[in-house]
Coordinates of C-alpha atoms in Angstrom, one line a residue:
X275 CA 0.0 0.0 0.2
X276 CA 1.2 3.5 -0.9
X277 CA 1.2 6.0 1.6
X278 CA -2.1 7.5 0.5
X279 CA -4.5 5.8 -1.5
X280 CA -7.5 7.2 -3.3
X281 CA -10.4 5.2 -4.4
X282 CA -11.6 7.0 -7.6
X283 CA -15.1 6.0 -7.4
X284 CA -15.5 7.0 -4.0
X285 CA -14.1 10.3 -4.2
X286 CA -16.0 13.5 -4.8
X287 CA -12.9 15.5 -5.8
X288 CA -14.4 18.3 -3.3
X289 CA -10.9 19.1 -1.7
X290 CA -11.7 18.3 2.1
X291 CA -8.7 16.1 2.5
X292 CA -6.5 18.9 1.0
X293 CA -8.1 21.5 3.2
X294 CA -7.8 19.4 6.9
X295 CA -4.5 18.6 6.6
X296 CA -2.6 20.8 9.2
X297 CA 0.6 20.5 7.2
X298 CA -0.5 20.6 4.0
X299 CA 0.5 17.1 2.5
X300 CA -2.0 16.6 0.5
X301 CA -2.4 18.6 -2.9
X302 CA -5.1 18.7 -5.6
X303 CA -4.7 20.7 -8.8
X304 CA -8.2 21.4 -9.5
X305 CA -11.7 19.9 -8.8
X306 CA -11.4 17.3 -11.8
X307 CA -8.4 15.3 -10.4
X308 CA -7.6 13.1 -7.7
X309 CA -5.9 14.3 -4.7
X310 CA -2.4 13.2 -4.1
X311 CA 0.4 13.3 -1.4
X312 CA 3.6 15.5 -2.0
X313 CA 7.0 14.3 -2.2
X314 CA 8.1 13.0 1.1
X315 CA 4.8 12.9 3.0
X316 CA 5.2 9.8 4.4
X317 CA 8.1 11.0 6.5
X318 CA 6.5 14.3 7.4
X319 CA 3.1 13.1 8.4
X320 CA 2.2 13.4 12.1
X321 CA -0.5 10.5 12.0
X322 CA -3.0 12.8 13.3
X323 CA -6.0 10.8 10.6
X324 CA -7.8 14.1 9.9
X325 CA -7.6 13.4 6.3
X326 CA -9.3 9.9 6.4
X327 CA -11.7 10.9 9.1
X328 CA -12.8 14.2 7.4
X329 CA -13.9 12.7 4.3
X330 CA -17.7 11.8 4.1
X331 CA -17.7 9.1 1.5
X332 CA -14.5 7.3 2.8
X333 CA -12.5 7.4 -0.3
X334 CA -9.0 8.3 1.1
X335 CA -6.5 5.4 3.2
X336 CA -3.5 6.2 4.2
X337 CA -0.5 3.6 5.2
X338 CA -1.4 3.7 8.9
X339 CA -5.1 4.1 9.1
X340 CA -8.4 3.3 7.4
X341 CA -11.7 4.7 7.2
X342 CA -12.9 1.7 8.9
X343 CA -10.8 2.3 11.8
X344 CA -12.5 6.0 12.4
X345 CA -15.0 6.1 15.1
X346 CA -18.4 7.5 13.3
X347 CA -19.3 10.4 15.2
X348 CA -22.4 9.9 17.1
X349 CA -24.1 13.4 17.3
X350 CA -27.0 12.3 19.5
X351 CA -24.1 11.4 22.2
X352 CA -22.3 14.7 21.9
X353 CA -22.6 17.1 25.1
X354 CA -24.5 20.2 24.9
X355 CA -22.8 23.7 26.1
X356 CA -24.7 23.4 29.4
X357 CA -24.0 19.6 29.5
X358 CA -20.2 20.2 29.0
X359 CA -19.9 22.9 31.6
X360 CA -21.6 20.8 34.1
X361 CA -19.4 17.7 33.8
X362 CA -16.3 19.8 34.0
X363 CA -17.6 22.1 36.9
X364 CA -18.8 18.3 38.8
X365 CA -15.1 16.9 38.4
X366 CA -13.8 15.9 41.9
X367 CA -10.3 14.1 42.7
X368 CA -11.2 10.7 44.0
X369 CA -9.2 10.4 47.5
X370 CA -11.3 7.5 49.1
X371 CA -11.7 4.1 48.0
X372 CA -13.0 0.8 48.3
X373 CA -11.3 -2.5 48.9
X374 CA -13.2 -3.7 45.5
X375 CA -9.7 -4.5 42.9
X376 CA -11.1 -3.1 39.2
X377 CA -10.5 -5.9 36.7
X378 CA -7.7 -5.9 34.0
X379 CA -10.1 -6.0 31.4
X380 CA -11.4 -2.6 32.8
X381 CA -8.4 -0.7 33.1
X382 CA -6.9 -1.6 30.1
X383 CA -10.0 -0.2 28.5
X384 CA -9.4 3.4 30.2
X385 CA -5.9 3.5 29.7
X386 CA -6.9 3.0 25.7
X387 CA -9.6 5.6 25.9
X388 CA -7.1 7.7 27.6
X389 CA -4.2 7.5 24.8
X390 CA -6.9 9.5 22.5
X391 CA -6.0 13.0 24.4
X392 CA -4.6 15.4 22.2
X393 CA -0.7 15.3 22.0
X394 CA 1.6 17.6 19.5
X395 CA 2.5 15.6 16.6
X396 CA 0.2 12.7 17.9
X397 CA 3.7 11.5 20.0
X398 CA 1.3 10.4 22.7
X399 CA 4.6 11.0 25.3
X400 CA 2.3 9.8 28.3
X401 CA 3.6 6.2 29.6
X402 CA 1.8 4.1 32.2
X403 CA 2.0 1.9 34.7
X404 CA -0.7 -0.1 36.3
X405 CA 0.1 -1.9 39.7
X406 CA -2.6 -4.2 40.1
X407 CA -2.3 -5.4 43.8
X408 CA -2.5 -3.6 47.1
X409 CA 1.1 -4.8 47.8
X410 CA 2.2 -3.2 44.8
X411 CA 0.3 0.0 45.4
X412 CA 1.9 0.2 49.4
X413 CA 5.2 -0.5 47.8
X414 CA 5.2 2.0 45.5
X415 CA 3.8 4.8 48.0
X416 CA 6.7 3.5 50.2
X417 CA 9.3 4.5 47.3
X418 CA 7.5 8.1 46.9
X419 CA 7.9 8.6 50.7
X420 CA 11.6 7.6 50.8
X421 CA 12.0 10.1 48.1
X422 CA 10.3 12.8 50.4
X423 CA 12.8 12.0 52.9
X424 CA 15.8 12.4 51.0
X425 CA 14.4 15.5 49.8
X426 CA 13.9 17.0 53.2
X427 CA 17.9 16.3 53.8
X428 CA 18.8 17.4 50.4
X429 CA 16.5 20.1 49.3
X430 CA 14.4 21.1 52.5
X431 CA 13.2 24.5 50.9
X432 CA 11.6 22.5 48.4
X433 CA 10.5 19.8 50.5
X434 CA 8.8 22.5 53.2
X435 CA 7.0 24.2 50.1
X436 CA 5.1 21.1 49.3
X437 CA 4.7 20.2 53.0
X438 CA 6.5 16.7 52.3
X439 CA 7.1 16.8 56.4
X440 CA 3.7 16.4 57.0
X441 CA 3.3 13.8 54.2
X442 CA 6.0 11.5 56.1
X443 CA 4.0 11.9 59.5
X444 CA 0.9 10.7 58.0
X445 CA 2.9 7.9 56.6
X446 CA 4.7 7.1 59.6
X447 CA 1.5 7.1 61.4
X448 CA -0.2 4.1 59.6
X449 CA -2.0 6.2 56.9
X450 CA -1.1 6.5 53.2
X451 CA -1.6 10.1 52.0
X452 CA 0.2 9.2 48.2
X453 CA -2.3 6.5 47.3
X454 CA -4.4 6.3 49.8
X455 CA -4.9 2.4 50.2
X456 CA -6.2 2.2 46.7
X457 CA -6.4 -0.8 45.4
X458 CA -4.8 -0.7 42.1
X459 CA -3.1 2.4 40.7
X460 CA -1.8 3.6 37.6
X461 CA 1.4 5.7 37.0
X462 CA 3.9 6.3 34.1
X463 CA 4.9 3.6 32.5
X464 CA 4.7 2.6 28.4
X465 CA 1.9 1.4 26.8
X466 CA 2.1 0.7 23.0
X467 CA 1.7 3.6 20.5
X468 CA -1.0 3.2 17.5
X469 CA -2.2 5.3 15.4
X470 CA -5.1 7.8 16.2
X471 CA -8.2 9.1 14.3
X472 CA -8.5 12.5 15.9

């Protein structure tokens, strides 16, 4: 498969793909000709998938994504401005957990969804590590506390700014102010980078 493939029976020559490419890698001489990619487009492409997802006829594919891989927009599911405002205003960080463990399937699905958040050049620079057991979570929290103790000695002004001493005191009294006894936890480690249709 070449970098850019156009189905000439589906393509309406409307120039949508050329208009949405943020780097201008697709060109079209006129409304009678098929779009084509510029030389070296495969190396300059940021893999955002706009060209494929924007075509309403499914006429365009490139070497890393096809129309079938683009999730169709369900307009009835889109939030209204009022719903969006409400959703953002009621957001709260979770700091109290039950002892129930979240299934690996659910955690994997959440991480898979999270990778669709925008990133420059679709580089997806965030990495994830999932700790599945309470013992692993507690060990991770203890390592953070060890780092805080080191900061108290090596960079006391920095440590005082972040109130690390109080956090250490809570830990030493039997509480977990780091992971708050969550049964599973996610931090940053690598998850396979994939192409997106954004």
